[in-house]
Amino acid sequence: MPHRPNRRRALPAAVCCALLLAFGAACSGGGDEEPALDPSSSPTRRTVDPSPPPSGEERTLRLAQGAQDRSSDLELSLSRVTDGEARLTVSAGPDIDEPQTLTGSEGDALELENGYTITLDKVEDPPEDHEGVGNAGSVTLTVTPPE
């Protein structure tokens, strides 16, 4: 008697193989291409670059009262803003062994002993009703490294 393949078993096996191949291709993404990003969408999480800005470059930044940031090679924080006067602390940087406190008004250029200059471009007083509100005052400043 000649042997006839069982078509009932062969058909489901072929369908299963085809489905597995299609599923595998869909999961692999079809290659090394990155998915296209929608430029109109906004990120759901804020990203932070942990690397400090390049050394030796001039940088302008805005600090809110109580905030801390790194500019060029200096670590700066804004302690307070009162009557147009900002109080800054330089806590780390070249040739800074102990934190240095600086006070100045808008337009002042404050030179550190290590040759860095901090120019207070804009000083914003807290609003009159700032009691109990954090980050009420702010300063925009430019850090210039020594030449």
JSON list of N, CA and C in Angstrom, two decimals, residues 49 51-59 70-74 116 143 145:
[
{"chain": "A", "resi": 49, "resn": "ASP", "atom": "N", "xyz": [21.59, 65.81, 31.59]},
{"chain": "A", "resi": 49, "resn": "ASP", "atom": "CA", "xyz": [22.92, 65.43, 31.14]},
{"chain": "A", "resi": 49, "resn": "ASP", "atom": "C", "xyz": [23.83, 65.48, 32.36]},
{"chain": "A", "resi": 51, "resn": "SER", "atom": "N", "xyz": [26.95, 65.02, 32.69]},
{"chain": "A", "resi": 51, "resn": "SER", "atom": "CA", "xyz": [28.30, 65.52, 32.49]},
{"chain": "A", "resi": 51, "resn": "SER", "atom": "C", "xyz": [28.32, 67.03, 32.66]},
{"chain": "A", "resi": 52, "resn": "PRO", "atom": "N", "xyz": [29.36, 67.56, 33.31]},
{"chain": "A", "resi": 52, "resn": "PRO", "atom": "CA", "xyz": [29.43, 69.01, 33.49]},
{"chain": "A", "resi": 52, "resn": "PRO", "atom": "C", "xyz": [29.71, 69.69, 32.15]},
{"chain": "A", "resi": 53, "resn": "PRO", "atom": "N", "xyz": [29.36, 70.97, 32.04]},
{"chain": "A", "resi": 53, "resn": "PRO", "atom": "CA", "xyz": [29.65, 71.69, 30.82]},
{"chain": "A", "resi": 53, "resn": "PRO", "atom": "C", "xyz": [31.16, 71.70, 30.56]},
{"chain": "A", "resi": 54, "resn": "PRO", "atom": "N", "xyz": [31.56, 71.88, 29.31]},
{"chain": "A", "resi": 54, "resn": "PRO", "atom": "CA", "xyz": [32.98, 71.88, 29.02]},
{"chain": "A", "resi": 54, "resn": "PRO", "atom": "C", "xyz": [33.75, 72.89, 29.84]},
{"chain": "A", "resi": 55, "resn": "SER", "atom": "N", "xyz": [34.94, 72.53, 30.26]},
{"chain": "A", "resi": 55, "resn": "SER", "atom": "CA", "xyz": [35.78, 73.41, 31.06]},
{"chain": "A", "resi": 55, "resn": "SER", "atom": "C", "xyz": [36.31, 74.54, 30.20]},
{"chain": "A", "resi": 56, "resn": "GLY", "atom": "N", "xyz": [36.53, 75.66, 30.85]},
{"chain": "A", "resi": 56, "resn": "GLY", "atom": "CA", "xyz": [37.18, 76.78, 30.19]},
{"chain": "A", "resi": 56, "resn": "GLY", "atom": "C", "xyz": [36.32, 77.55, 29.22]},
{"chain": "A", "resi": 57, "resn": "GLU", "atom": "N", "xyz": [35.00, 77.35, 29.23]},
{"chain": "A", "resi": 57, "resn": "GLU", "atom": "CA", "xyz": [34.13, 78.09, 28.33]},
{"chain": "A", "resi": 57, "resn": "GLU", "atom": "C", "xyz": [33.23, 79.02, 29.11]},
{"chain": "A", "resi": 58, "resn": "GLU", "atom": "N", "xyz": [32.97, 80.19, 28.55]},
{"chain": "A", "resi": 58, "resn": "GLU", "atom": "CA", "xyz": [32.04, 81.14, 29.16]},
{"chain": "A", "resi": 58, "resn": "GLU", "atom": "C", "xyz": [30.64, 80.56, 29.08]},
{"chain": "A", "resi": 59, "resn": "ARG", "atom": "N", "xyz": [29.87, 80.75, 30.14]},
{"chain": "A", "resi": 59, "resn": "ARG", "atom": "CA", "xyz": [28.51, 80.20, 30.17]},
{"chain": "A", "resi": 59, "resn": "ARG", "atom": "C", "xyz": [27.58, 81.13, 30.93]},
{"chain": "A", "resi": 70, "resn": "ARG", "atom": "N", "xyz": [26.35, 74.04, 38.05]},
{"chain": "A", "resi": 70, "resn": "ARG", "atom": "CA", "xyz": [27.78, 74.02, 37.72]},
{"chain": "A", "resi": 70, "resn": "ARG", "atom": "C", "xyz": [27.95, 74.77, 36.41]},
{"chain": "A", "resi": 71, "resn": "SER", "atom": "N", "xyz": [28.85, 75.75, 36.42]},
{"chain": "A", "resi": 71, "resn": "SER", "atom": "CA", "xyz": [29.12, 76.53, 35.22]},
{"chain": "A", "resi": 71, "resn": "SER", "atom": "C", "xyz": [30.61, 76.57, 35.00]},
{"chain": "A", "resi": 72, "resn": "SER", "atom": "N", "xyz": [31.01, 76.14, 33.80]},
{"chain": "A", "resi": 72, "resn": "SER", "atom": "CA", "xyz": [32.43, 76.04, 33.48]},
{"chain": "A", "resi": 72, "resn": "SER", "atom": "C", "xyz": [33.05, 75.12, 34.52]},
{"chain": "A", "resi": 73, "resn": "ASP", "atom": "N", "xyz": [33.91, 75.61, 35.37]},
{"chain": "A", "resi": 73, "resn": "ASP", "atom": "CA", "xyz": [34.54, 74.77, 36.39]},
{"chain": "A", "resi": 73, "resn": "ASP", "atom": "C", "xyz": [34.05, 75.10, 37.80]},
{"chain": "A", "resi": 74, "resn": "LEU", "atom": "N", "xyz": [33.09, 76.00, 37.93]},
{"chain": "A", "resi": 74, "resn": "LEU", "atom": "CA", "xyz": [32.64, 76.45, 39.25]},
{"chain": "A", "resi": 74, "resn": "LEU", "atom": "C", "xyz": [31.29, 75.85, 39.61]},
{"chain": "A", "resi": 116, "resn": "TYR", "atom": "N", "xyz": [38.45, 83.76, 37.74]},
{"chain": "A", "resi": 116, "resn": "TYR", "atom": "CA", "xyz": [37.12, 83.66, 37.14]},
{"chain": "A", "resi": 116, "resn": "TYR", "atom": "C", "xyz": [36.33, 84.94, 37.43]},
{"chain": "A", "resi": 143, "resn": "VAL", "atom": "N", "xyz": [29.48, 83.32, 33.71]},
{"chain": "A", "resi": 143, "resn": "VAL", "atom": "CA", "xyz": [30.76, 82.93, 34.30]},
{"chain": "A", "resi": 143, "resn": "VAL", "atom": "C", "xyz": [31.80, 82.93, 33.19]},
{"chain": "A", "resi": 145, "resn": "PRO", "atom": "N", "xyz": [35.82, 82.22, 32.47]},
{"chain": "A", "resi": 145, "resn": "PRO", "atom": "CA", "xyz": [37.07, 81.68, 33.02]},
{"chain": "A", "resi": 145, "resn": "PRO", "atom": "C", "xyz": [38.24, 82.62, 32.74]}
]
